[in-house]
mmCIF file of C-alpha atoms and ligand atoms in Angstrom:
data_model
loop_
_atom_site.group_PDB
_atom_site.id
_atom_site.type_symbol
_atom_site.label_atom_id
_atom_site.label_comp_id
_atom_site.label_asym_id
_atom_site.label_seq_id
_atom_site.Cartn_x
_atom_site.Cartn_y
_atom_site.Cartn_z
ATOM 1 C CA UNK A 1 101.651 -38.135 13.159
ATOM 2 C CA UNK A 2 100.539 -35.585 10.504
ATOM 3 C CA UNK A 3 101.907 -35.330 6.984
ATOM 4 C CA UNK A 4 103.429 -31.910 6.198
ATOM 5 C CA UNK A 5 100.518 -31.123 3.828
ATOM 6 C CA UNK A 6 97.873 -31.940 6.444
ATOM 7 C CA UNK A 7 99.715 -29.654 8.853
ATOM 8 C CA UNK A 8 99.525 -26.877 6.300
ATOM 9 C CA UNK A 9 95.841 -27.497 5.712
ATOM 10 C CA UNK A 10 95.172 -27.525 9.447
ATOM 11 C CA UNK A 11 97.086 -24.297 9.924
ATOM 12 C CA UNK A 12 95.245 -22.644 7.029
ATOM 13 C CA UNK A 13 91.872 -23.691 8.423
ATOM 14 C CA UNK A 14 92.738 -22.398 11.896
ATOM 15 C CA UNK A 15 93.996 -19.101 10.499
ATOM 16 C CA UNK A 16 90.823 -18.741 8.422
ATOM 17 C CA UNK A 17 88.688 -19.392 11.537
ATOM 18 C CA UNK A 18 90.596 -16.720 13.411
ATOM 19 C CA UNK A 19 90.149 -14.174 10.616
ATOM 20 C CA UNK A 20 86.426 -14.868 10.225
ATOM 21 C CA UNK A 21 85.860 -14.760 13.995
ATOM 22 C CA UNK A 22 87.739 -11.457 14.348
ATOM 23 C CA UNK A 23 85.824 -10.014 11.405
ATOM 24 C CA UNK A 24 82.505 -10.973 13.000
ATOM 25 C CA UNK A 25 83.469 -9.538 16.367
ATOM 26 C CA UNK A 26 84.655 -6.205 15.014
ATOM 27 C CA UNK A 27 81.940 -5.708 12.399
ATOM 28 C CA UNK A 28 78.994 -5.981 14.833
ATOM 29 C CA UNK A 29 76.688 -3.028 14.331
ATOM 30 C CA UNK A 30 76.627 -0.812 17.350
ATOM 31 C CA UNK A 31 73.435 1.173 17.737
ATOM 32 C CA UNK A 32 74.592 3.714 20.294
ATOM 33 C CA UNK A 33 76.872 6.522 19.222
ATOM 34 C CA UNK A 34 78.189 8.519 22.121
ATOM 35 C CA UNK A 35 78.673 12.298 22.118
ATOM 36 C CA UNK A 36 82.118 13.625 23.040
ATOM 37 C CA UNK A 37 80.950 14.479 26.504
ATOM 38 C CA UNK A 38 79.595 10.951 27.004
ATOM 39 C CA UNK A 39 82.876 9.460 25.779
ATOM 40 C CA UNK A 40 84.607 11.478 28.523
ATOM 41 C CA UNK A 41 82.070 10.019 30.944
ATOM 42 C CA UNK A 42 82.825 6.505 29.726
ATOM 43 C CA UNK A 43 86.511 7.113 30.366
ATOM 44 C CA UNK A 44 85.761 8.267 33.908
ATOM 45 C CA UNK A 45 83.533 5.224 34.379
ATOM 46 C CA UNK A 46 86.612 3.094 33.706
ATOM 47 C CA UNK A 47 89.096 5.292 35.603
ATOM 48 C CA UNK A 48 86.985 5.191 38.754
ATOM 49 C CA UNK A 49 86.274 1.459 38.284
ATOM 50 C CA UNK A 50 82.537 1.960 38.606
ATOM 51 C CA UNK A 51 82.088 -1.423 36.942
ATOM 52 C CA UNK A 52 83.666 -3.194 39.885
ATOM 53 C CA UNK A 53 80.447 -2.511 41.799
ATOM 54 C CA UNK A 54 77.901 -1.769 39.036
ATOM 55 C CA UNK A 55 76.677 -3.598 35.966
ATOM 56 C CA UNK A 56 75.937 -2.357 32.481
ATOM 57 C CA UNK A 57 73.675 -4.762 30.567
ATOM 58 C CA UNK A 58 74.157 -7.255 33.336
ATOM 59 C CA UNK A 59 77.983 -7.233 33.121
ATOM 60 C CA UNK A 60 79.971 -6.028 36.096
ATOM 61 C CA UNK A 61 79.991 -6.180 39.877
ATOM 62 C CA UNK A 62 76.997 -6.681 42.130
ATOM 63 C CA UNK A 63 77.569 -4.479 45.151
ATOM 64 C CA UNK A 64 75.644 -1.589 43.592
ATOM 65 C CA UNK A 65 72.609 -1.526 41.288
ATOM 66 C CA UNK A 66 72.732 -2.047 37.520
ATOM 67 C CA UNK A 67 73.265 1.321 35.834
ATOM 68 C CA UNK A 68 72.075 0.461 32.304
ATOM 69 C CA UNK A 69 68.907 2.492 32.811
ATOM 70 C CA UNK A 70 70.097 4.735 35.624
ATOM 71 C CA UNK A 71 69.974 7.738 33.266
ATOM 72 C CA UNK A 72 66.208 7.991 33.546
ATOM 73 C CA UNK A 73 66.006 6.698 37.116
ATOM 74 C CA UNK A 74 68.520 8.890 38.891
ATOM 75 C CA UNK A 75 67.980 12.651 38.652
ATOM 76 C CA UNK A 76 70.719 15.262 38.414
ATOM 77 C CA UNK A 77 70.734 16.219 42.083
ATOM 78 C CA UNK A 78 70.930 12.618 43.285
ATOM 79 C CA UNK A 79 73.685 11.687 40.833
ATOM 80 C CA UNK A 80 75.681 14.711 41.868
ATOM 81 C CA UNK A 81 75.253 13.886 45.548
ATOM 82 C CA UNK A 82 76.184 10.213 44.962
ATOM 83 C CA UNK A 83 79.340 11.079 43.022
ATOM 84 C CA UNK A 84 80.375 13.662 45.607
ATOM 85 C CA UNK A 85 79.408 12.268 48.993
ATOM 86 C CA UNK A 86 78.587 8.646 48.159
ATOM 87 C CA UNK A 87 75.780 6.731 49.884
ATOM 88 C CA UNK A 88 75.920 3.579 51.972
ATOM 89 C CA UNK A 89 78.568 1.398 50.373
ATOM 90 C CA UNK A 90 78.954 3.751 47.410
ATOM 91 C CA UNK A 91 82.209 5.606 48.180
ATOM 92 C CA UNK A 92 82.516 9.407 48.304
ATOM 93 C CA UNK A 93 84.389 10.227 45.085
ATOM 94 C CA UNK A 94 84.412 14.040 45.438
ATOM 95 C CA UNK A 95 83.974 14.513 41.681
ATOM 96 C CA UNK A 96 84.109 17.931 40.016
ATOM 97 C CA UNK A 97 81.031 19.422 38.338
ATOM 98 C CA UNK A 98 82.589 18.713 34.928
ATOM 99 C CA UNK A 99 83.166 15.052 35.736
ATOM 100 C CA UNK A 100 79.636 14.675 37.052
ATOM 101 C CA UNK A 101 78.214 16.222 33.869
ATOM 102 C CA UNK A 102 80.282 13.846 31.724
ATOM 103 C CA UNK A 103 79.115 10.779 33.659
ATOM 104 C CA UNK A 104 75.558 12.044 33.474
ATOM 105 C CA UNK A 105 75.872 12.332 29.679
ATOM 106 C CA UNK A 106 77.280 8.795 29.501
ATOM 107 C CA UNK A 107 74.558 7.258 31.677
ATOM 108 C CA UNK A 108 71.824 9.160 29.811
ATOM 109 C CA UNK A 109 73.032 8.203 26.333
ATOM 110 C CA UNK A 110 73.412 4.504 27.071
ATOM 111 C CA UNK A 111 69.957 4.360 28.658
ATOM 112 C CA UNK A 112 68.157 2.888 25.668
ATOM 113 C CA UNK A 113 65.499 0.378 26.739
ATOM 114 C CA UNK A 114 64.912 -0.465 23.075
ATOM 115 C CA UNK A 115 68.447 -1.871 22.954
ATOM 116 C CA UNK A 116 68.919 -3.362 26.368
ATOM 117 C CA UNK A 117 67.538 -3.240 29.841
ATOM 118 C CA UNK A 118 69.609 -3.667 32.921
ATOM 119 C CA UNK A 119 68.388 -5.624 35.839
ATOM 120 C CA UNK A 120 68.131 -4.322 39.335
ATOM 121 C CA UNK A 121 69.680 -7.130 41.284
ATOM 122 C CA UNK A 122 69.215 -5.649 44.709
ATOM 123 C CA UNK A 123 65.848 -5.981 46.376
ATOM 124 C CA UNK A 124 63.752 -6.302 43.216
ATOM 125 C CA UNK A 125 61.904 -9.635 43.073
ATOM 126 C CA UNK A 126 61.172 -9.231 39.369
ATOM 127 C CA UNK A 127 64.877 -9.149 38.636
ATOM 128 C CA UNK A 128 65.293 -12.834 37.794
ATOM 129 C CA UNK A 129 65.647 -13.763 34.171
ATOM 130 C CA UNK A 130 64.394 -17.331 34.430
ATOM 131 C CA UNK A 131 60.937 -18.489 33.354
ATOM 132 C CA UNK A 132 60.386 -19.509 36.981
ATOM 133 C CA UNK A 133 61.088 -15.986 38.271
ATOM 134 C CA UNK A 134 58.850 -14.446 35.591
ATOM 135 C CA UNK A 135 56.113 -16.934 36.509
ATOM 136 C CA UNK A 136 56.382 -16.143 40.220
ATOM 137 C CA UNK A 137 56.243 -12.416 39.527
ATOM 138 C CA UNK A 138 53.123 -12.941 37.388
ATOM 139 C CA UNK A 139 51.539 -14.863 40.277
ATOM 140 C CA UNK A 140 52.312 -12.103 42.745
ATOM 141 C CA UNK A 141 50.926 -9.507 40.354
ATOM 142 C CA UNK A 142 47.637 -11.461 40.195
ATOM 143 C CA UNK A 143 47.355 -11.252 44.039
ATOM 144 C CA UNK A 144 46.151 -14.747 44.885
ATOM 145 C CA UNK A 145 43.557 -14.968 47.716
ATOM 146 C CA UNK A 146 44.952 -15.920 51.180
ATOM 147 C CA UNK A 147 44.563 -19.747 51.160
ATOM 148 C CA UNK A 148 46.114 -19.862 47.691
ATOM 149 C CA UNK A 149 48.945 -17.597 48.808
ATOM 150 C CA UNK A 150 49.721 -20.072 51.622
ATOM 151 C CA UNK A 151 49.929 -22.869 49.071
ATOM 152 C CA UNK A 152 52.062 -20.807 46.709
ATOM 153 C CA UNK A 153 54.537 -20.030 49.500
ATOM 154 C CA UNK A 154 54.645 -23.679 50.585
ATOM 155 C CA UNK A 155 55.235 -24.752 47.003
ATOM 156 C CA UNK A 156 57.855 -22.119 46.406
ATOM 157 C CA UNK A 157 59.788 -22.843 49.582
ATOM 158 C CA UNK A 158 60.194 -26.496 48.590
ATOM 159 C CA UNK A 159 62.335 -27.809 45.807
ATOM 160 C CA UNK A 160 59.282 -28.451 43.638
ATOM 161 C CA UNK A 161 60.274 -25.958 40.949
ATOM 162 C CA UNK A 162 63.613 -27.705 40.457
ATOM 163 C CA UNK A 163 61.651 -30.378 38.581
ATOM 164 C CA UNK A 164 58.282 -28.770 37.724
ATOM 165 C CA UNK A 165 58.534 -25.959 35.177
ATOM 166 C CA UNK A 166 55.757 -23.470 34.417
ATOM 167 C CA UNK A 167 53.466 -24.445 31.517
ATOM 168 C CA UNK A 168 55.586 -27.279 30.182
ATOM 169 C CA UNK A 169 56.693 -30.822 30.744
ATOM 170 C CA UNK A 170 60.181 -30.565 32.191
ATOM 171 C CA UNK A 171 63.211 -32.549 31.003
ATOM 172 C CA UNK A 172 62.772 -34.965 33.933
ATOM 173 C CA UNK A 173 59.139 -35.454 32.831
ATOM 174 C CA UNK A 174 57.609 -33.551 35.725
ATOM 175 C CA UNK A 175 54.260 -32.286 34.406
ATOM 176 C CA UNK A 176 52.943 -28.732 34.225
ATOM 177 C CA UNK A 177 51.127 -28.376 37.547
ATOM 178 C CA UNK A 178 48.722 -25.703 36.294
ATOM 179 C CA UNK A 179 46.788 -28.545 34.656
ATOM 180 C CA UNK A 180 47.159 -31.049 37.523
ATOM 181 C CA UNK A 181 43.499 -30.595 38.616
ATOM 182 C CA UNK A 182 42.383 -31.648 35.131
ATOM 183 C CA UNK A 183 44.092 -35.003 35.671
ATOM 184 C CA UNK A 184 43.661 -35.635 39.386
ATOM 185 C CA UNK A 185 40.874 -35.041 41.910
ATOM 186 C CA UNK A 186 41.664 -33.568 45.330
ATOM 187 C CA UNK A 187 42.043 -36.965 47.010
ATOM 188 C CA UNK A 188 44.527 -38.144 44.373
ATOM 189 C CA UNK A 189 46.420 -34.859 44.637
ATOM 190 C CA UNK A 190 46.613 -35.253 48.405
ATOM 191 C CA UNK A 191 48.116 -38.733 47.910
ATOM 192 C CA UNK A 192 50.840 -37.417 45.598
ATOM 193 C CA UNK A 193 51.585 -34.472 47.871
ATOM 194 C CA UNK A 194 52.040 -36.771 50.864
ATOM 195 C CA UNK A 195 53.649 -39.884 49.416
ATOM 196 C CA UNK A 196 55.026 -38.670 46.070
ATOM 197 C CA UNK A 197 55.343 -41.254 43.301
ATOM 198 C CA UNK A 198 58.905 -42.357 43.945
ATOM 199 C CA UNK A 199 58.791 -45.050 41.291
ATOM 200 C CA UNK A 200 57.973 -42.374 38.687
ATOM 201 C CA UNK A 201 60.580 -39.861 39.811
ATOM 202 C CA UNK A 202 58.351 -37.746 42.092
ATOM 203 C CA UNK A 203 59.915 -37.849 45.585
ATOM 204 C CA UNK A 204 57.720 -37.488 48.695
ATOM 205 C CA UNK A 205 57.970 -33.826 49.773
ATOM 206 C CA UNK A 206 60.548 -33.297 52.530
ATOM 207 C CA UNK A 207 59.777 -31.770 54.976
ATOM 208 C CA UNK A 208 56.197 -32.995 54.661
ATOM 209 C CA UNK A 209 53.514 -30.337 54.121
ATOM 210 C CA UNK A 210 51.518 -29.338 57.220
ATOM 211 C CA UNK A 211 47.701 -29.653 56.962
ATOM 212 C CA UNK A 212 47.189 -25.979 56.085
ATOM 213 C CA UNK A 213 49.976 -26.133 53.547
ATOM 214 C CA UNK A 214 48.560 -29.280 51.978
ATOM 215 C CA UNK A 215 45.100 -27.713 51.503
ATOM 216 C CA UNK A 216 46.811 -24.497 50.406
ATOM 217 C CA UNK A 217 48.840 -26.260 47.704
ATOM 218 C CA UNK A 218 45.672 -27.930 46.405
ATOM 219 C CA UNK A 219 43.853 -24.562 46.407
ATOM 220 C CA UNK A 220 46.894 -23.135 44.600
ATOM 221 C CA UNK A 221 46.658 -25.797 41.871
ATOM 222 C CA UNK A 222 42.943 -25.001 41.356
ATOM 223 C CA UNK A 223 43.681 -21.291 41.216
ATOM 224 C CA UNK A 224 46.539 -21.847 38.751
ATOM 225 C CA UNK A 225 44.185 -23.769 36.516
ATOM 226 C CA UNK A 226 41.416 -21.120 36.668
ATOM 227 C CA UNK A 227 43.868 -18.302 35.922
ATOM 228 C CA UNK A 228 46.087 -20.242 33.586
ATOM 229 C CA UNK A 229 45.665 -18.122 30.467
ATOM 230 C CA UNK A 230 46.242 -14.859 32.305
ATOM 231 C CA UNK A 231 49.276 -16.175 34.198
ATOM 232 C CA UNK A 232 50.761 -17.604 31.063
ATOM 233 C CA UNK A 233 50.378 -14.330 29.191
ATOM 234 C CA UNK A 234 51.866 -12.432 32.142
ATOM 235 C CA UNK A 235 54.830 -14.801 32.320
ATOM 236 C CA UNK A 236 55.526 -14.552 28.591
ATOM 237 C CA UNK A 237 55.281 -10.798 28.637
ATOM 238 C CA UNK A 238 57.769 -10.548 31.505
ATOM 239 C CA UNK A 239 60.127 -12.847 29.654
ATOM 240 C CA UNK A 240 59.898 -10.956 26.383
ATOM 241 C CA UNK A 241 60.570 -7.638 28.119
ATOM 242 C CA UNK A 242 63.873 -9.082 29.220
ATOM 243 C CA UNK A 243 64.966 -10.184 25.791
ATOM 244 C CA UNK A 244 68.290 -8.682 24.971
ATOM 245 C CA UNK A 245 69.617 -8.748 21.420
ATOM 246 C CA UNK A 246 73.169 -9.559 22.435
ATOM 247 C CA UNK A 247 74.679 -8.710 19.072
ATOM 248 C CA UNK A 248 73.297 -5.169 19.290
ATOM 249 C CA UNK A 249 74.923 -4.362 22.610
ATOM 250 C CA UNK A 250 77.938 -2.110 22.498
ATOM 251 C CA UNK A 251 80.665 -4.031 24.261
ATOM 252 C CA UNK A 252 82.539 -1.017 25.558
ATOM 253 C CA UNK A 253 85.176 -3.070 27.239
ATOM 254 C CA UNK A 254 86.373 -4.723 24.065
ATOM 255 C CA UNK A 255 86.471 -1.883 21.552
HETATM 256 C C1 LIG B 301 82.678 0.286 46.020
HETATM 257 C C2 LIG B 301 81.552 0.073 45.156
HETATM 258 C C3 LIG B 301 81.056 1.195 44.282
HETATM 259 C C4 LIG B 301 81.762 1.933 43.353
HETATM 260 C C5 LIG B 301 83.268 1.817 43.010
HETATM 261 C C6 LIG B 301 80.820 2.807 42.725
HETATM 262 N N1 LIG B 301 79.566 2.625 43.266
HETATM 263 FE FE1 LIG B 301 77.883 3.568 42.695
HETATM 264 N N2 LIG B 301 76.819 2.603 44.137
HETATM 265 C C7 LIG B 301 77.349 1.651 44.979
HETATM 266 C C8 LIG B 301 76.277 1.227 45.889
HETATM 267 C C9 LIG B 301 76.426 0.178 46.974
HETATM 268 C C10 LIG B 301 75.124 1.974 45.551
HETATM 269 C C11 LIG B 301 73.750 1.948 46.240
HETATM 270 C C12 LIG B 301 73.804 3.071 47.263
HETATM 271 C C13 LIG B 301 72.493 3.417 47.870
HETATM 272 O O1 LIG B 301 71.455 3.127 47.270
HETATM 273 O O2 LIG B 301 72.513 4.011 48.955
HETATM 274 C C14 LIG B 301 75.494 2.816 44.441
HETATM 275 C C15 LIG B 301 74.614 3.684 43.808
HETATM 276 C C16 LIG B 301 74.904 4.348 42.636
HETATM 277 C C17 LIG B 301 73.943 5.057 41.816
HETATM 278 C C18 LIG B 301 72.452 5.164 42.081
HETATM 279 C C19 LIG B 301 71.797 4.045 41.323
HETATM 280 C C20 LIG B 301 70.311 3.930 41.553
HETATM 281 O O3 LIG B 301 69.685 3.259 40.744
HETATM 282 O O4 LIG B 301 69.799 4.457 42.549
HETATM 283 C C21 LIG B 301 74.621 5.587 40.755
HETATM 284 C C22 LIG B 301 74.026 6.397 39.616
HETATM 285 C C23 LIG B 301 76.007 5.207 40.915
HETATM 286 N N3 LIG B 301 76.137 4.456 42.050
HETATM 287 C C24 LIG B 301 76.992 5.562 40.019
HETATM 288 C C25 LIG B 301 78.332 5.226 40.186
HETATM 289 C C26 LIG B 301 79.376 5.680 39.298
HETATM 290 C C27 LIG B 301 79.157 6.526 38.060
HETATM 291 C C28 LIG B 301 80.542 5.172 39.796
HETATM 292 C C29 LIG B 301 81.953 5.408 39.276
HETATM 293 C C30 LIG B 301 82.306 6.800 39.154
HETATM 294 C C31 LIG B 301 80.219 4.386 40.979
HETATM 295 N N4 LIG B 301 78.871 4.460 41.186
HETATM 296 C C32 LIG B 301 81.143 3.684 41.726
HETATM 297 C C33 LIG B 301 78.625 1.160 44.977
HETATM 298 C C34 LIG B 301 79.664 1.654 44.216
HETATM 299 C C1 LIG B 302 62.977 -34.745 41.436
HETATM 300 C C2 LIG B 302 61.960 -34.123 40.626
HETATM 301 C C3 LIG B 302 60.648 -33.705 41.293
HETATM 302 C C4 LIG B 302 60.503 -32.896 42.386
HETATM 303 C C5 LIG B 302 61.573 -32.259 43.245
HETATM 304 C C6 LIG B 302 59.074 -32.726 42.553
HETATM 305 N N1 LIG B 302 58.396 -33.426 41.605
HETATM 306 FE FE1 LIG B 302 56.392 -33.551 41.422
HETATM 307 N N2 LIG B 302 56.606 -34.877 39.899
HETATM 308 C C7 LIG B 302 57.804 -35.258 39.349
HETATM 309 C C8 LIG B 302 57.547 -36.207 38.268
HETATM 310 C C9 LIG B 302 58.590 -36.852 37.382
HETATM 311 C C10 LIG B 302 56.142 -36.373 38.239
HETATM 312 C C11 LIG B 302 55.345 -37.263 37.293
HETATM 313 C C12 LIG B 302 55.159 -38.588 37.949
HETATM 314 C C13 LIG B 302 54.302 -39.484 37.086
HETATM 315 O O1 LIG B 302 54.587 -39.575 35.889
HETATM 316 O O2 LIG B 302 53.386 -40.097 37.616
HETATM 317 C C14 LIG B 302 55.592 -35.518 39.272
HETATM 318 C C15 LIG B 302 54.232 -35.402 39.556
HETATM 319 C C16 LIG B 302 53.699 -34.513 40.453
HETATM 320 C C17 LIG B 302 52.276 -34.333 40.653
HETATM 321 C C18 LIG B 302 51.173 -35.046 39.924
HETATM 322 C C19 LIG B 302 50.875 -34.230 38.717
HETATM 323 C C20 LIG B 302 50.036 -34.896 37.688
HETATM 324 O O3 LIG B 302 49.433 -34.169 36.940
HETATM 325 O O4 LIG B 302 50.018 -36.142 37.627
HETATM 326 C C21 LIG B 302 52.140 -33.349 41.593
HETATM 327 C C22 LIG B 302 50.844 -32.796 42.129
HETATM 328 C C23 LIG B 302 53.467 -32.954 41.985
HETATM 329 N N3 LIG B 302 54.389 -33.681 41.279
HETATM 330 C C24 LIG B 302 53.717 -31.970 42.910
HETATM 331 C C25 LIG B 302 55.004 -31.684 43.382
HETATM 332 C C26 LIG B 302 55.268 -30.785 44.484
HETATM 333 C C27 LIG B 302 54.221 -29.988 45.248
HETATM 334 C C28 LIG B 302 56.612 -30.802 44.666
HETATM 335 C C29 LIG B 302 57.437 -30.065 45.737
HETATM 336 C C30 LIG B 302 57.146 -30.446 47.091
HETATM 337 C C31 LIG B 302 57.189 -31.700 43.674
HETATM 338 N N4 LIG B 302 56.174 -32.204 42.909
HETATM 339 C C32 LIG B 302 58.531 -31.951 43.560
HETATM 340 C C33 LIG B 302 59.049 -34.831 39.716
HETATM 341 C C34 LIG B 302 59.323 -34.039 40.805
#
């Protein structure tokens, strides 16, 4: 199919791509330089397969918590106890004092929030990385009054946020609901919340909202509108705190 010269050109192009790609991968600046002790700790981290259960910068297993910032969270006594006797599903590893010190050095030196933050995946509601999770955490932080909280829960337990995104028109053209009360009065809102607008892509909510939930969702929309600026700022701040400059992360596994 190909002429010999086009084969050569193709091969040259592919080889060039490979060389450039490899160059880019290996020339990434790494901002963390480990001490000798910490390098020993890193080795132990691999030998004991800590990463099977724990993440660093979000990479790894999920049985245990992310350890990216464990250096500042877990004190010496607790780390030593964990690595000796274990805890819950963390196995007893009976490590020596030297090994514990090396792992402590490793965990302390990689704990650099300016470079990357890990996420606690277990039991921490602020752990999500999506705009929706950041938005919901901002709402909880603003402690909505009881009727509003009922509406928020009703809204959140439905599939509403699959189509409605915070503070923007979503790809399926579902509007930002924090401005719904500027477009619709309560009666019109009630109509949409009961019957949907199937012809426009808004399905009737299933299961239907109960009376309290219906009034709660409407109260929630009013509250969202009144607190819009604050909630928006809170959401953006939570999102920016999670920004990770991927190219600056030291990819220990691949060096
Ligand atoms: C079989 C899975 C598993 C392995 C392997 C494992 N851990 Fe754990 N680890 C856990 C679990 C589960 C917890 C949570 C235990 C608890 O809170 O009671 C935990 C907790 C921890 C904590 C406390 C974290 C915090 O934020 O409180 C540290 C530190 C830790 N492990 C370090 C390590 C190191 C270092 C290794 C490797 C030498 C390792 N773990 C290997 C499952 C594991
Ligand atoms: C399948 C996607 C989808 C789902 C799921 C969905 N909506 Fe909608 N929704 C839409 C679309 C699209 C519109 C815009 C319809 C239009 O243009 O008239 C809309 C409009 C609305 C409106 C009117 C807003 C306005 O300003 O005109 C409200 C209120 C609303 N939805 C609430 C909800 C609630 C509450 C839920 C969860 C029970 C929900 N939606 C679930 C797609 C969806």
